[in-house]
XYZ file of C-alpha atoms in Angstrom:
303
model
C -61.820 -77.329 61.073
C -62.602 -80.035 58.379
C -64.348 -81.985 61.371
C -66.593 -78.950 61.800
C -66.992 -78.470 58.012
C -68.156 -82.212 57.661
C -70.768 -81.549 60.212
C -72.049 -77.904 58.602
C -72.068 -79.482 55.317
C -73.914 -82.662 56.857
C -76.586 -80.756 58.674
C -77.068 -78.450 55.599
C -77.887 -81.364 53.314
C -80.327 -82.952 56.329
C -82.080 -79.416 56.157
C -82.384 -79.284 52.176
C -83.672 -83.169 52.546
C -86.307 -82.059 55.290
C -87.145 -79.253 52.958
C -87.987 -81.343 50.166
C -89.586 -84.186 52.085
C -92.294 -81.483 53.465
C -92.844 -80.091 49.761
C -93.698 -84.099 48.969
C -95.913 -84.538 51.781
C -97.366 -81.527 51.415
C -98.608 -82.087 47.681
C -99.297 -85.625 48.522
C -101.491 -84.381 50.839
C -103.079 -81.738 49.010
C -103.501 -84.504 46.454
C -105.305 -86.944 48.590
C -107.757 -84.454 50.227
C -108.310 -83.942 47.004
C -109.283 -87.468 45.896
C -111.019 -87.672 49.367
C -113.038 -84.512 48.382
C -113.804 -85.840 44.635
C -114.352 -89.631 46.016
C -117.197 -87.686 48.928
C -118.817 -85.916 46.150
C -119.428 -89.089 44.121
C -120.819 -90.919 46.607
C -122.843 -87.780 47.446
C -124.447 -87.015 44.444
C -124.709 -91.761 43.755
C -126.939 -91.595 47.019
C -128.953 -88.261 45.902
C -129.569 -89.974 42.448
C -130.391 -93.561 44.287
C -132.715 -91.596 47.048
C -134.434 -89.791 43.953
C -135.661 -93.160 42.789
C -137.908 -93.748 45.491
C -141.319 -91.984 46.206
C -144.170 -92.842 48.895
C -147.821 -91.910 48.751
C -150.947 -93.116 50.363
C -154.688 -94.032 49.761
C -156.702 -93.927 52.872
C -160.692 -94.977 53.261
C -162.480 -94.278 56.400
C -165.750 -95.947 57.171
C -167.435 -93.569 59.509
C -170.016 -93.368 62.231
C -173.733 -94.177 61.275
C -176.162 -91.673 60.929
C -178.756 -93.484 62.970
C -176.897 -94.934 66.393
C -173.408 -93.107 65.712
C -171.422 -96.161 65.934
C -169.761 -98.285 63.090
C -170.934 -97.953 59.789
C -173.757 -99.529 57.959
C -174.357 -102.023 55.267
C -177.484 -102.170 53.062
C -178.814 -104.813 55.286
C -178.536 -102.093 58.266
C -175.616 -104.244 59.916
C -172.290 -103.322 60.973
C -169.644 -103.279 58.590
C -167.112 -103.991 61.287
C -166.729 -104.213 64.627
C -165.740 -100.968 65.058
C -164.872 -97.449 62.881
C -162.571 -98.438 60.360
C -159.768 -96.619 58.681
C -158.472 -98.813 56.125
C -154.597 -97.302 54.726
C -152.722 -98.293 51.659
C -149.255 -97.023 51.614
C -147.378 -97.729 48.650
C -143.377 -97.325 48.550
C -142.383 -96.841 44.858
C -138.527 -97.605 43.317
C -138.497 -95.828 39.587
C -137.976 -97.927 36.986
C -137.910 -95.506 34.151
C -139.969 -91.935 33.345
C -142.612 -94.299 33.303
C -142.834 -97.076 35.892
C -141.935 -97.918 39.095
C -141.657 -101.393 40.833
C -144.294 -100.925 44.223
C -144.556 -102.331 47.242
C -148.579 -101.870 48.496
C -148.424 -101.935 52.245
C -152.019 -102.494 54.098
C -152.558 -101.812 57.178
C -156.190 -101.067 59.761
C -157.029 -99.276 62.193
C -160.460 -100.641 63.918
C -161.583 -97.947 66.773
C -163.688 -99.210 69.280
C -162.528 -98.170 73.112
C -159.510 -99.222 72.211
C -157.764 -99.146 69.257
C -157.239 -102.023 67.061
C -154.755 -102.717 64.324
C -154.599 -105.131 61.653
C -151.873 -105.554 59.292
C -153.588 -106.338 55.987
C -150.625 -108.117 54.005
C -148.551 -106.807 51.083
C -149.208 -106.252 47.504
C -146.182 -106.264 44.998
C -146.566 -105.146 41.372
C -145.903 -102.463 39.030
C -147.012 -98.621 39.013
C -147.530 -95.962 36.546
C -148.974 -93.756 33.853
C -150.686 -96.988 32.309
C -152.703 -95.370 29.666
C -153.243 -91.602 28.476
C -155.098 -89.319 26.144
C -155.795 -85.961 25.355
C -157.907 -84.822 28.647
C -157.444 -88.076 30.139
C -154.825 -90.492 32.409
C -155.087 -93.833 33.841
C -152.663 -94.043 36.687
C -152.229 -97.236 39.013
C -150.466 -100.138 39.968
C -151.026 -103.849 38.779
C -150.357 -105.897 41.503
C -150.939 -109.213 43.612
C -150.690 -110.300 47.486
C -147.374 -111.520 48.591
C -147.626 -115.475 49.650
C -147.016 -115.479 53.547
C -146.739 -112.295 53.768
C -150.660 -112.408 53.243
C -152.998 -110.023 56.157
C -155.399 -110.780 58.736
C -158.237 -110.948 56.128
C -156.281 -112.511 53.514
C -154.968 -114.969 55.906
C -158.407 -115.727 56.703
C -159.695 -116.038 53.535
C -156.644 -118.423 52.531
C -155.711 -115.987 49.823
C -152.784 -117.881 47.805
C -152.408 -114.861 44.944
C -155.021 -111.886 43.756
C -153.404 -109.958 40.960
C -155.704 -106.861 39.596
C -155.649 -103.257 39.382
C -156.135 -100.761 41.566
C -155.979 -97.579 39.725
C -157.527 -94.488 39.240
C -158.814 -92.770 35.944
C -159.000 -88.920 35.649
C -161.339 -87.609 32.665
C -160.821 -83.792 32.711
C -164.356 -82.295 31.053
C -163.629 -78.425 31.171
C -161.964 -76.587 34.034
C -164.662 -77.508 36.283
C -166.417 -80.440 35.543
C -164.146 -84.122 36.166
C -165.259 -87.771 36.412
C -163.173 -89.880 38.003
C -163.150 -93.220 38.944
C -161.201 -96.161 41.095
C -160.952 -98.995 39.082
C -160.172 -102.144 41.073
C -160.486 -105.636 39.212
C -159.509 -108.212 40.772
C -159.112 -112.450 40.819
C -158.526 -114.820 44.193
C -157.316 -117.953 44.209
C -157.624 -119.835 47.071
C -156.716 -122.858 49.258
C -160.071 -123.086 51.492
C -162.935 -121.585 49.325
C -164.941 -121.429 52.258
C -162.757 -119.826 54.842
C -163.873 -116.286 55.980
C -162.837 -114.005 58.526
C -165.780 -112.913 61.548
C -166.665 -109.927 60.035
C -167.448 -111.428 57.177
C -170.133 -113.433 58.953
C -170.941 -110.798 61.082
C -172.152 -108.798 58.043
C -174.936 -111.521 57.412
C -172.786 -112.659 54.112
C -172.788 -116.421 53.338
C -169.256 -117.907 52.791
C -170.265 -119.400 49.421
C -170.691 -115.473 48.775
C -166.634 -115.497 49.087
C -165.116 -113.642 45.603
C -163.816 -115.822 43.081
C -163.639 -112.343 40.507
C -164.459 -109.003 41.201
C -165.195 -106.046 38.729
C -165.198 -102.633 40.678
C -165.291 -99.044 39.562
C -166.205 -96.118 41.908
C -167.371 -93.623 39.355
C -167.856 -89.838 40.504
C -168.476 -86.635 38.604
C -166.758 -83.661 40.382
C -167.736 -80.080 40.120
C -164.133 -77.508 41.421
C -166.054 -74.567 43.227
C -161.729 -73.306 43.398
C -158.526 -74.554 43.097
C -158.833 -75.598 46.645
C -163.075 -76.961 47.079
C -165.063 -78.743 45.437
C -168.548 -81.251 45.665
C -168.485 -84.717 44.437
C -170.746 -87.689 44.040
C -170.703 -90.760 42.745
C -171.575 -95.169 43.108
C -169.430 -98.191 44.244
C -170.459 -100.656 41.171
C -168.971 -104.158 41.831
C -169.849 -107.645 40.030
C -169.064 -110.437 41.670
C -168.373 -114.371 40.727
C -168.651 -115.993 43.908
C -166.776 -119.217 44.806
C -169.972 -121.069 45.345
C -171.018 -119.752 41.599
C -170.275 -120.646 37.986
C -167.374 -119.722 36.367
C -170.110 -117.541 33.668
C -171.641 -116.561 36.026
C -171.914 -112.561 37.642
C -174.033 -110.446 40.103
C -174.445 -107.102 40.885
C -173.077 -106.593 44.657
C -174.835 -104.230 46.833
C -174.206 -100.261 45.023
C -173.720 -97.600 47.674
C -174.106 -94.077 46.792
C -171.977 -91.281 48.301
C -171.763 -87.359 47.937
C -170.203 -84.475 49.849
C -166.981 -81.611 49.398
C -163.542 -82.555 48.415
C -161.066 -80.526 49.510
C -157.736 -79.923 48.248
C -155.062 -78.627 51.133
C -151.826 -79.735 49.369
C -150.090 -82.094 47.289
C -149.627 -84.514 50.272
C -153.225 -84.025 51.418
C -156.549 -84.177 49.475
C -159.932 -85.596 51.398
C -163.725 -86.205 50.204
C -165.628 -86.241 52.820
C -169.549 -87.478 52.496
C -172.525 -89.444 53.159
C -172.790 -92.694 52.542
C -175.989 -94.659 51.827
C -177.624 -97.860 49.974
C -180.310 -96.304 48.006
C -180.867 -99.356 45.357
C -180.297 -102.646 47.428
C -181.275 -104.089 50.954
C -183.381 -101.496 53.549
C -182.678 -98.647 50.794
C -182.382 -94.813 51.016
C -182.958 -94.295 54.708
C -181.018 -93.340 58.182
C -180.517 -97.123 59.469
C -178.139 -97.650 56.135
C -176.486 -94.084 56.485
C -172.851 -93.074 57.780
C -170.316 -90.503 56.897
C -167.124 -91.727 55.402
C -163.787 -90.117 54.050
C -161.258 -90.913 51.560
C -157.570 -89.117 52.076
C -154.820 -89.421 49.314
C -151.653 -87.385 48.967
C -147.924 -88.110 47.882
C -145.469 -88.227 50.843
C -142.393 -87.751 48.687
């Protein structure tokens, strides 16, 4: 009998021990799929706040078909501005800073259509983005920036671009609810190893390597008329001055001033496209169908 006691006694104590050892494990474990949950939602929400940082949009200029032949696109001198149709992309990837500013990275990349399609990565750019100035009816949005050494393009390679820091940036000026100018600004200096190094196209466009920028000052100013919220008709001039390499460090000329016009059209924030026809009416064979193409610029934010 006390042998059999013992052993009742014994196995009742192993049970209240078992008892207690599961109401332990249990609450540790309730406890640590608890800090599992918590420590998931942290990271969760760290990687939606990092991921919110970033943004992506794009700036796209096609050089379209001349009127006169319907191939590649036409200078003011009636010769090809490539060797083929040109769609010319800049795709910047953004990292905010602050409400303000965001460090960019300008990616450049080409795509030359001929019978078969051709594409040339055009380097890197690395600068700073932003609302740079703003008024009233007004904003001047952009990014300073400068090429990337040897990460340089096929152009800039050519050209033996060491650095180029400018602007490229565009300025909104709202009139009333219809009427707009705006403008791409673009300003830009080149330093160089080989001041006469060019790519072909370059000569291909009858333009003398001594004609190579040292400093350019561009603006593409265009008054815009919104028919809707959707259409609209725009026109406007590519105004550059130009110190070339071959040229005095005073000294600046007028480069050939096309003239565009045609509908913009609006189909969402991550597309908006003007569409027109392109021509040299001041400089070279002027106003006329030899110096005529259709173009296209396409902008829009990705995210």
């Amino acid at each position: 009998m006390k042998k059999s006691s013992v052993e009742v006694r014994n196995l009742r104590w192993t049970l209240v021990s078992l008892f207690i050892l599961s109401l332990g494990l249990t609450s540790f474990s309730s406890h640590a799929q608890v800090g599992l949950s918590t420590t998931a939602t942290v990271k969760e929400g760290s990687l939606r706040k990092l991921a919110e940082r970033f943004g992506m949009n794009y700036f796209s200029f096609w050089e379209g078909p001349s009127l006169e032949d319907g191939l590649t696109g036409k200078n003011e001198l009636a010769r090809p501005l490539d060797t083929g149709l040109s769609l010319f992309n800049l795709v910047s990837v953004k990292y905010k800073l602050n409400d303000t500013y965001s460090l960019d990275l300008q990616n450049r990349l080409e795509l030359i259509h001929t019978q078969e399609n051709e594409w040339r990565f055009q380097g890197l750019r690395a600068g700073v983005s932003g609302t740079l100035l703003k008024g009233e009816s007004w904003n001047l949005s952009g990014a300073v920036n400068t090429d990337v050494p040897e990460l340089n393009g096929r152009d800039a390679r050519a050209r033996t671009v060491l650095f180029n820091p400018g602007l490229f940036a565009g300025l909104t000026w709202n009139l009333d609810p219809r009427w707009s100018l705006y403008t791409v600004l673009s300003p830009r200096i080149f330093f160089y190893r080989d001041d006469q190094a060019v790519e072909p196209e370059w000569l291909l466009a009858g333009r003398d390597p001594g004609e190579k920028p040292r400093a350019i000052l561009q603006a593409f100013p265009t008054i815009n008329y919104a028919i809707s919220d959707r259409f609209g008709l725009r026109s406007g001039l590519d105004l550059q001055f130009r110190q070339f390499v071959e040229s005095a460090p005073t000294y600046l000329k007028r480069w050939p001033t096309s003239w565009t016009v045609g509908p913009t059209i609006i189909l969402s924030k991550m597309l908006s496209t003007y569409v027109f026809v392109q021509t040299w009416p001041f400089d070279g064979k002027g106003l006329s169908r030899e110096t005529s193409s259709l173009g296209m610029w396409l902008t829009g934010v990705l995210f």
